[in-house]
Short mmCIF file of C-alpha atoms and ligand atoms in Angstrom, two decimals:
data_model
loop_
_atom_site.label_atom_id
_atom_site.label_comp_id
_atom_site.label_asym_id
_atom_site.label_seq_id
_atom_site.Cartn_x
_atom_site.Cartn_y
_atom_site.Cartn_z
CA MET A 26 88.31 110.36 97.61
CA LEU A 27 92.14 110.26 97.74
CA PRO A 28 93.85 113.53 98.64
CA LYS A 29 95.50 115.48 95.81
CA SER A 30 98.89 116.95 96.57
CA ILE A 31 98.96 119.24 93.51
CA SER A 32 96.27 120.96 91.49
CA PHE A 33 96.51 123.37 88.61
CA ASN A 34 93.38 125.24 87.55
CA ASN A 35 92.93 128.61 85.88
CA GLU A 36 96.66 129.26 86.02
CA GLU A 37 96.65 128.74 89.78
CA LEU A 38 99.13 126.21 91.21
CA VAL A 39 98.04 124.84 94.59
CA PHE A 40 99.90 122.41 96.87
CA LEU A 41 98.49 120.58 99.84
CA ASP A 42 100.94 121.52 102.63
CA GLN A 43 102.09 118.06 103.71
CA THR A 44 104.11 119.39 106.65
CA LYS A 45 100.82 120.16 108.41
CA LEU A 46 99.23 116.72 107.92
CA PRO A 47 97.52 114.93 109.52
CA GLY A 48 96.43 117.68 111.93
CA GLU A 49 95.51 120.35 109.41
CA THR A 50 94.54 120.21 105.75
CA VAL A 51 95.92 123.44 104.34
CA TYR A 52 96.13 124.24 100.63
CA GLU A 53 98.68 126.84 99.60
CA THR A 54 98.60 128.77 96.31
CA GLN A 55 102.12 129.14 94.91
CA SER A 56 102.92 132.77 94.17
CA SER A 57 106.37 132.61 92.54
CA VAL A 58 109.15 130.27 91.46
CA GLU A 59 110.90 130.99 94.78
CA HIS A 60 107.75 129.92 96.55
CA VAL A 61 107.69 126.63 94.58
CA TRP A 62 111.41 126.07 95.36
CA ASP A 63 110.76 126.66 99.04
CA SER A 64 107.71 124.35 99.08
CA ILE A 65 109.82 121.55 97.54
CA LYS A 66 112.76 122.20 99.89
CA ARG A 67 110.57 122.21 103.01
CA LEU A 68 108.64 119.08 101.88
CA LYS A 69 105.31 120.90 101.68
CA VAL A 70 105.16 119.08 98.37
CA ARG A 71 107.20 115.88 98.42
CA GLY A 72 107.62 112.43 96.91
CA ALA A 73 109.65 111.92 93.72
CA PRO A 74 106.92 112.13 91.04
CA ALA A 75 105.14 114.98 92.86
CA ILE A 76 108.22 117.18 92.97
CA GLY A 77 108.74 116.54 89.24
CA ILE A 78 105.19 117.71 88.53
CA ALA A 79 105.59 120.67 90.91
CA GLY A 80 108.87 121.67 89.22
CA ALA A 81 107.31 121.50 85.74
CA TYR A 82 104.42 123.78 86.73
CA GLY A 83 106.82 126.09 88.59
CA LEU A 84 108.97 126.42 85.48
CA TYR A 85 105.94 127.10 83.30
CA LEU A 86 104.59 129.80 85.64
CA SER A 87 107.97 131.51 85.83
CA SER A 88 108.36 131.35 82.02
CA LYS A 89 105.58 133.95 81.78
CA THR A 90 107.82 136.46 83.57
CA LEU A 91 111.06 135.87 81.62
CA PRO A 92 112.61 138.31 79.07
CA ARG A 93 111.06 137.98 75.63
CA ASP A 94 113.60 139.92 73.53
CA SER A 95 114.76 136.81 71.67
CA PHE A 96 114.60 133.03 71.97
CA VAL A 97 118.23 132.93 73.16
CA CYS A 98 117.50 135.39 75.98
CA PHE A 99 114.31 133.60 76.95
CA PHE A 100 115.91 130.16 76.86
CA GLU A 101 118.96 131.18 78.89
CA ALA A 102 116.66 132.54 81.61
CA LEU A 103 114.47 129.43 81.43
CA LYS A 104 117.52 127.19 81.81
CA ALA A 105 118.75 129.17 84.81
CA THR A 106 115.29 128.88 86.41
CA ALA A 107 115.25 125.11 85.78
CA GLU A 108 118.68 124.79 87.43
CA TYR A 109 117.43 126.82 90.38
CA LEU A 110 114.36 124.60 90.80
CA ASP A 111 116.50 121.48 90.44
CA SER A 112 118.74 122.69 93.28
CA SER A 113 115.86 122.34 95.76
CA ARG A 114 116.33 118.57 96.23
CA PRO A 115 119.08 116.45 94.65
CA THR A 116 118.12 112.80 95.07
CA ALA A 117 114.84 112.25 93.21
CA TYR A 118 115.47 111.87 89.48
CA ASN A 119 111.91 112.91 88.63
CA LEU A 120 112.60 116.60 89.27
CA LYS A 121 115.50 116.80 86.81
CA TRP A 122 113.63 114.53 84.38
CA ALA A 123 110.60 116.84 84.33
CA LEU A 124 112.67 120.04 84.06
CA ASP A 125 114.76 118.57 81.21
CA ARG A 126 111.56 117.63 79.45
CA MET A 127 110.28 121.20 79.80
CA LEU A 128 113.56 122.62 78.43
CA ALA A 129 113.46 120.18 75.50
CA THR A 130 109.90 121.36 74.72
CA ALA A 131 111.02 125.00 74.62
CA LYS A 132 113.93 124.11 72.34
CA GLN A 133 111.69 122.21 69.95
CA CYS A 134 109.55 125.34 69.56
CA GLN A 135 112.42 127.78 69.12
CA ASN A 136 111.21 129.02 65.75
CA HIS A 137 107.85 130.00 67.17
CA SER A 138 106.88 133.14 69.08
CA ILE A 139 107.75 133.29 72.80
CA GLU A 140 104.00 133.41 73.46
CA SER A 141 103.51 130.06 71.76
CA ILE A 142 106.58 128.56 73.49
CA ILE A 143 105.04 129.52 76.84
CA GLU A 144 101.78 127.88 75.75
CA ALA A 145 103.73 124.71 74.78
CA LEU A 146 105.33 124.74 78.25
CA ARG A 147 101.89 124.91 79.85
CA ARG A 148 100.73 121.93 77.77
CA GLU A 149 103.89 119.98 78.66
CA ALA A 150 103.49 120.54 82.42
CA VAL A 151 99.86 119.42 82.21
CA ALA A 152 100.93 116.38 80.14
CA ILE A 153 103.57 115.40 82.75
CA HIS A 154 100.86 115.61 85.43
CA GLU A 155 98.30 113.64 83.36
CA GLU A 156 100.78 110.96 82.31
CA ASP A 157 101.78 110.41 85.93
CA ARG A 158 98.15 109.56 86.72
CA GLU A 159 98.13 106.93 84.00
CA LEU A 160 101.52 105.51 84.99
CA CYS A 161 100.47 105.21 88.62
CA ARG A 162 97.27 103.41 87.66
CA ALA A 163 99.29 101.01 85.46
CA ILE A 164 101.71 100.35 88.35
CA GLY A 165 98.68 99.51 90.49
CA ASN A 166 97.26 97.13 87.89
CA ASN A 167 100.64 95.45 87.38
CA GLY A 168 101.27 95.03 91.11
CA LEU A 169 97.75 93.81 91.86
CA GLY A 170 98.63 90.11 91.37
CA LEU A 171 101.15 90.29 94.21
CA ILE A 172 98.47 91.05 96.78
CA GLN A 173 96.59 88.07 98.19
CA ASP A 174 93.69 87.99 100.61
CA GLY A 175 94.85 88.09 104.24
CA MET A 176 98.35 89.45 103.56
CA GLY A 177 100.30 91.84 105.78
CA ILE A 178 102.21 94.38 103.69
CA LEU A 179 104.87 96.70 105.04
CA THR A 180 105.65 100.04 103.41
CA HIS A 181 108.22 102.65 104.43
CA CYS A 182 107.86 106.44 104.03
CA ASN A 183 105.04 107.63 101.77
CA ALA A 184 104.80 106.51 98.16
CA GLY A 185 101.06 107.04 97.95
CA SER A 186 98.68 109.53 96.49
CA LEU A 187 100.37 112.39 98.33
CA ALA A 188 103.70 111.62 96.66
CA VAL A 189 102.41 111.59 93.08
CA SER A 190 99.48 112.82 90.98
CA GLU A 191 97.05 110.15 92.15
CA LEU A 192 97.10 106.63 93.71
CA GLY A 193 100.84 106.44 94.32
CA THR A 194 103.53 103.97 93.33
CA ALA A 195 104.03 101.58 96.27
CA LEU A 196 100.47 102.18 97.50
CA SER A 197 98.90 101.97 94.04
CA PRO A 198 98.67 98.13 93.95
CA MET A 199 97.10 98.37 97.43
CA TYR A 200 94.46 100.88 96.28
CA VAL A 201 93.66 98.75 93.23
CA ALA A 202 93.46 95.58 95.38
CA HIS A 203 91.17 97.41 97.82
CA GLU A 204 88.91 98.46 94.90
CA LYS A 205 88.68 94.76 93.94
CA GLY A 206 87.59 93.78 97.47
CA ILE A 207 90.84 92.03 98.48
CA ASN A 208 91.44 92.19 102.24
CA PHE A 209 94.92 92.90 103.51
CA LYS A 210 96.62 94.84 106.28
CA VAL A 211 99.23 97.51 105.85
CA TYR A 212 102.05 98.20 108.31
CA ALA A 213 103.46 101.72 107.94
CA SER A 214 106.86 102.33 109.52
CA GLU A 215 106.85 105.83 110.98
CA THR A 216 109.89 107.09 109.01
CA ARG A 217 112.00 109.18 111.34
CA PRO A 218 112.84 112.00 111.34
CA LEU A 219 109.91 113.57 109.46
CA LEU A 220 107.34 110.82 109.96
CA GLN A 221 106.07 110.44 106.41
CA GLY A 222 104.88 106.91 107.25
CA ALA A 223 103.08 107.82 110.47
CA ARG A 224 101.68 111.16 109.34
CA LEU A 225 101.05 110.68 105.62
CA THR A 226 100.80 106.98 104.68
CA ALA A 227 98.62 106.20 107.69
CA TRP A 228 96.47 109.26 106.97
CA GLU A 229 95.81 108.55 103.32
CA LEU A 230 95.21 104.79 103.82
CA GLN A 231 92.81 105.55 106.64
CA GLN A 232 90.93 108.01 104.38
CA ALA A 233 90.64 105.22 101.80
CA GLY A 234 89.31 102.73 104.37
CA ILE A 235 92.36 100.43 104.23
CA GLU A 236 93.42 98.89 107.55
CA VAL A 237 96.75 100.35 108.58
CA THR A 238 98.96 99.90 111.65
CA VAL A 239 101.77 102.33 112.42
CA ILE A 240 104.99 100.93 113.85
CA THR A 241 108.22 102.70 114.74
CA ASP A 242 111.14 102.10 112.41
CA ASN A 243 112.90 99.85 114.92
CA MET A 244 109.93 97.43 115.12
CA VAL A 245 110.29 96.04 111.59
CA ALA A 246 112.33 92.93 112.48
CA HIS A 247 110.04 92.17 115.40
CA MET A 248 106.90 92.39 113.22
CA MET A 249 108.51 90.11 110.64
CA ASP A 250 109.54 87.69 113.39
CA GLU A 251 105.91 87.64 114.56
CA GLY A 252 104.93 86.55 111.04
CA LEU A 253 102.81 89.63 110.37
CA ILE A 254 104.55 90.77 107.20
CA ASP A 255 104.26 88.78 103.96
CA MET A 256 105.65 91.35 101.59
CA VAL A 257 107.25 94.79 101.49
CA ILE A 258 106.48 97.41 98.82
CA VAL A 259 108.27 100.76 98.84
CA GLY A 260 108.70 103.60 96.37
CA THR A 261 111.96 105.05 95.11
CA ASP A 262 113.50 108.40 94.24
CA ARG A 263 115.98 107.11 91.69
CA VAL A 264 116.76 103.76 90.11
CA ALA A 265 120.32 103.56 88.77
CA ALA A 266 121.22 101.65 85.59
CA ASN A 267 122.39 98.60 87.56
CA GLY A 268 119.04 98.47 89.41
CA ASP A 269 120.20 99.97 92.74
CA VAL A 270 117.43 102.08 94.27
CA ALA A 271 117.58 105.22 96.37
CA ASN A 272 114.67 105.69 98.72
CA LYS A 273 113.87 107.22 102.11
CA ILE A 274 116.48 106.65 104.79
CA GLY A 275 115.80 103.33 106.48
CA THR A 276 114.74 101.51 103.31
CA HIS A 277 118.09 99.71 103.02
CA GLY A 278 117.68 98.38 106.55
CA VAL A 279 114.17 97.13 105.78
CA ALA A 280 115.52 95.34 102.68
CA ILE A 281 118.29 93.64 104.70
CA ILE A 282 115.79 92.50 107.35
CA SER A 283 113.39 91.25 104.64
CA LYS A 284 116.20 89.17 103.13
CA HIS A 285 116.90 87.65 106.57
CA PHE A 286 113.25 86.61 106.95
CA ASN A 287 112.91 85.60 103.29
CA ILE A 288 110.16 88.16 102.72
CA PRO A 289 109.76 89.55 99.18
CA PHE A 290 110.91 93.17 98.92
CA TYR A 291 109.40 95.08 95.96
CA VAL A 292 110.08 98.58 94.71
CA ALA A 293 107.48 100.46 92.65
CA CYS A 294 108.17 103.39 90.34
CA PRO A 295 107.25 105.03 87.01
CA ALA A 296 109.61 105.58 84.06
CA SER A 297 110.40 109.11 85.33
CA THR A 298 112.35 107.62 88.27
CA ILE A 299 114.62 105.39 86.17
CA ASP A 300 117.96 107.11 85.55
CA LEU A 301 120.03 105.10 83.11
CA ASN A 302 122.73 107.78 83.09
CA THR A 303 123.69 106.97 86.67
CA PRO A 304 125.60 103.68 86.57
CA SER A 305 124.99 102.53 90.16
CA GLY A 306 123.75 103.63 93.54
CA ASN A 307 127.27 104.82 94.45
CA GLU A 308 126.85 107.81 92.14
CA ILE A 309 123.44 108.89 93.48
CA GLU A 310 123.65 112.14 95.43
CA ILE A 311 122.09 111.68 98.85
CA GLU A 312 120.43 114.78 100.25
CA GLU A 313 121.70 115.75 103.70
CA ARG A 314 119.07 117.76 105.54
CA ALA A 315 119.24 120.18 108.45
CA PRO A 316 120.40 118.68 111.80
CA ASP A 317 117.46 120.15 113.71
CA GLU A 318 115.12 117.65 112.02
CA VAL A 319 116.94 115.01 114.11
CA SER A 320 117.83 117.01 117.21
CA HIS A 321 114.29 118.30 117.73
CA PHE A 322 110.95 116.59 117.90
CA SER A 323 107.72 118.56 117.77
CA GLY A 324 109.67 121.77 118.42
CA ARG A 325 111.47 120.38 121.49
CA SER A 326 115.13 119.48 121.70
CA THR A 327 115.71 115.73 122.21
CA THR A 328 119.52 115.73 122.10
CA PRO A 329 122.20 117.45 124.17
CA ALA A 330 123.14 120.87 122.80
CA GLY A 331 126.17 120.78 120.52
CA VAL A 332 126.15 117.01 119.88
CA ASN A 333 127.10 115.83 116.35
CA ILE A 334 124.10 115.03 114.18
CA ARG A 335 123.80 113.33 110.77
CA ASN A 336 120.64 113.58 108.69
CA PRO A 337 120.86 111.84 105.30
CA ALA A 338 117.35 111.86 103.84
CA PHE A 339 117.82 108.78 101.64
CA ASP A 340 119.82 105.58 101.38
CA VAL A 341 120.62 103.18 98.57
CA THR A 342 119.36 99.60 98.52
CA PRO A 343 121.58 97.38 96.37
CA HIS A 344 119.70 95.72 93.51
CA ARG A 345 120.48 92.23 94.83
CA LEU A 346 118.13 92.88 97.78
CA VAL A 347 115.22 93.88 95.53
CA SER A 348 112.89 91.02 94.58
CA GLY A 349 111.38 93.01 91.75
CA LEU A 350 110.62 96.39 90.29
CA ILE A 351 106.93 97.17 89.70
CA THR A 352 106.60 99.71 86.87
CA GLU A 353 103.97 100.78 84.35
CA LYS A 354 105.44 98.19 81.96
CA GLY A 355 105.06 95.24 84.35
CA ILE A 356 107.03 93.54 87.10
CA TYR A 357 110.75 93.11 86.51
CA SER A 358 112.02 90.24 88.62
CA ASN A 359 115.57 90.22 89.91
CA PRO A 360 117.98 90.27 88.09
CA TYR A 361 116.17 93.02 86.21
CA ALA A 362 118.85 95.57 85.29
CA GLU A 363 119.48 94.37 81.71
CA LYS A 364 115.80 94.05 80.80
CA MET A 365 115.03 97.40 82.47
CA LYS A 366 117.81 99.11 80.48
CA GLU A 367 116.59 97.57 77.24
CA ASP A 368 113.00 98.75 77.87
CA TYR A 369 113.84 102.20 79.20
CA ALA A 370 116.75 103.21 76.94
CA ARG A 371 115.90 106.69 75.67
O1 MRU B 19 111.68 113.08 101.53
P1 MRU B 19 110.44 112.60 100.84
O2 MRU B 19 109.26 112.56 101.72
O3 MRU B 19 110.20 113.35 99.56
O4 MRU B 19 110.80 111.11 100.45
C1 MRU B 19 109.89 110.39 99.65
C2 MRU B 19 110.28 108.98 99.43
O5 MRU B 19 111.31 108.53 99.85
C3 MRU B 19 109.35 108.17 98.57
O6 MRU B 19 109.39 106.83 98.93
C4 MRU B 19 109.77 108.30 97.10
O7 MRU B 19 109.90 109.64 96.74
C5 MRU B 19 108.83 107.63 96.17
S1 MRU B 19 107.33 108.54 96.01
C6 MRU B 19 106.31 107.73 94.95
#
């Protein structure tokens, strides 16, 4: 059974606290919109599709507490709450995409009672969650053909079940291949500074019975040189209109090394990650996180006091380094930008 990062039952929104994995499995009921914001900010819930789903449920739950005097009043407050939730993390498009979709739902129902608008918001949040399950399964089915018996596959960060509703994006083809009895090995780069690869990808693959080896981020070239890696599959937080992809810091380096060794480098994502309004990777806002994530490890300082620290959480891989984009519609081989735009124009 794959772990579920988000569940919503009987009006109760529960996140698996991913900051505590793999040591502790702690589920936390979200008590307010501020609580949801904080859970996203602190990466208790994380991964582009998952924060979109979390934001949608957070907005729905807060809509029940907003002023009901008139639609205008209600909608203004809803919009402000959506902006607040969106401010938690800037890079993943899925969060804004889900919140915009919730706002559009409220607008469509503006001639109905506030009670029925709130009910429509509940249905929309559940639909976003459900659809993500289907999209992830389709990504898995579409990427399945890339995985051959005996392969070594490298992934960076965590784009698995924990990062979405179910299955994952980058890990979805691996779960589907495993279901079909194909044997392969996964190499998970640890993903400094917050260790999503070592803590989360390794944990969920191990739970699923898929062979996984953790390496530090600086071992990628060496593993490729040893001939252990046949393909790379990673997730993404935002795909720009020209096909550039933002993903966890370190992804760009992995793509450059893959090019050097002539190893296919694939990126997997659902429609909710494709942002045709952002022309290229240059315009993607890269989240800069707190310096202590770099200067401290396991609560202990690992750098001299007062030294300069940088902590960008993501980087942009230029589209020319991406062999193909695995989506719910199929695999787009490079150059894919024009075809992707045609298929995803909304
Ligand atoms: O900072 P995180 O852990 O939220 O970063 C997550 C990633 O970079 C994932 O690769 C990306 O969101 C895709 S998740 C399907």
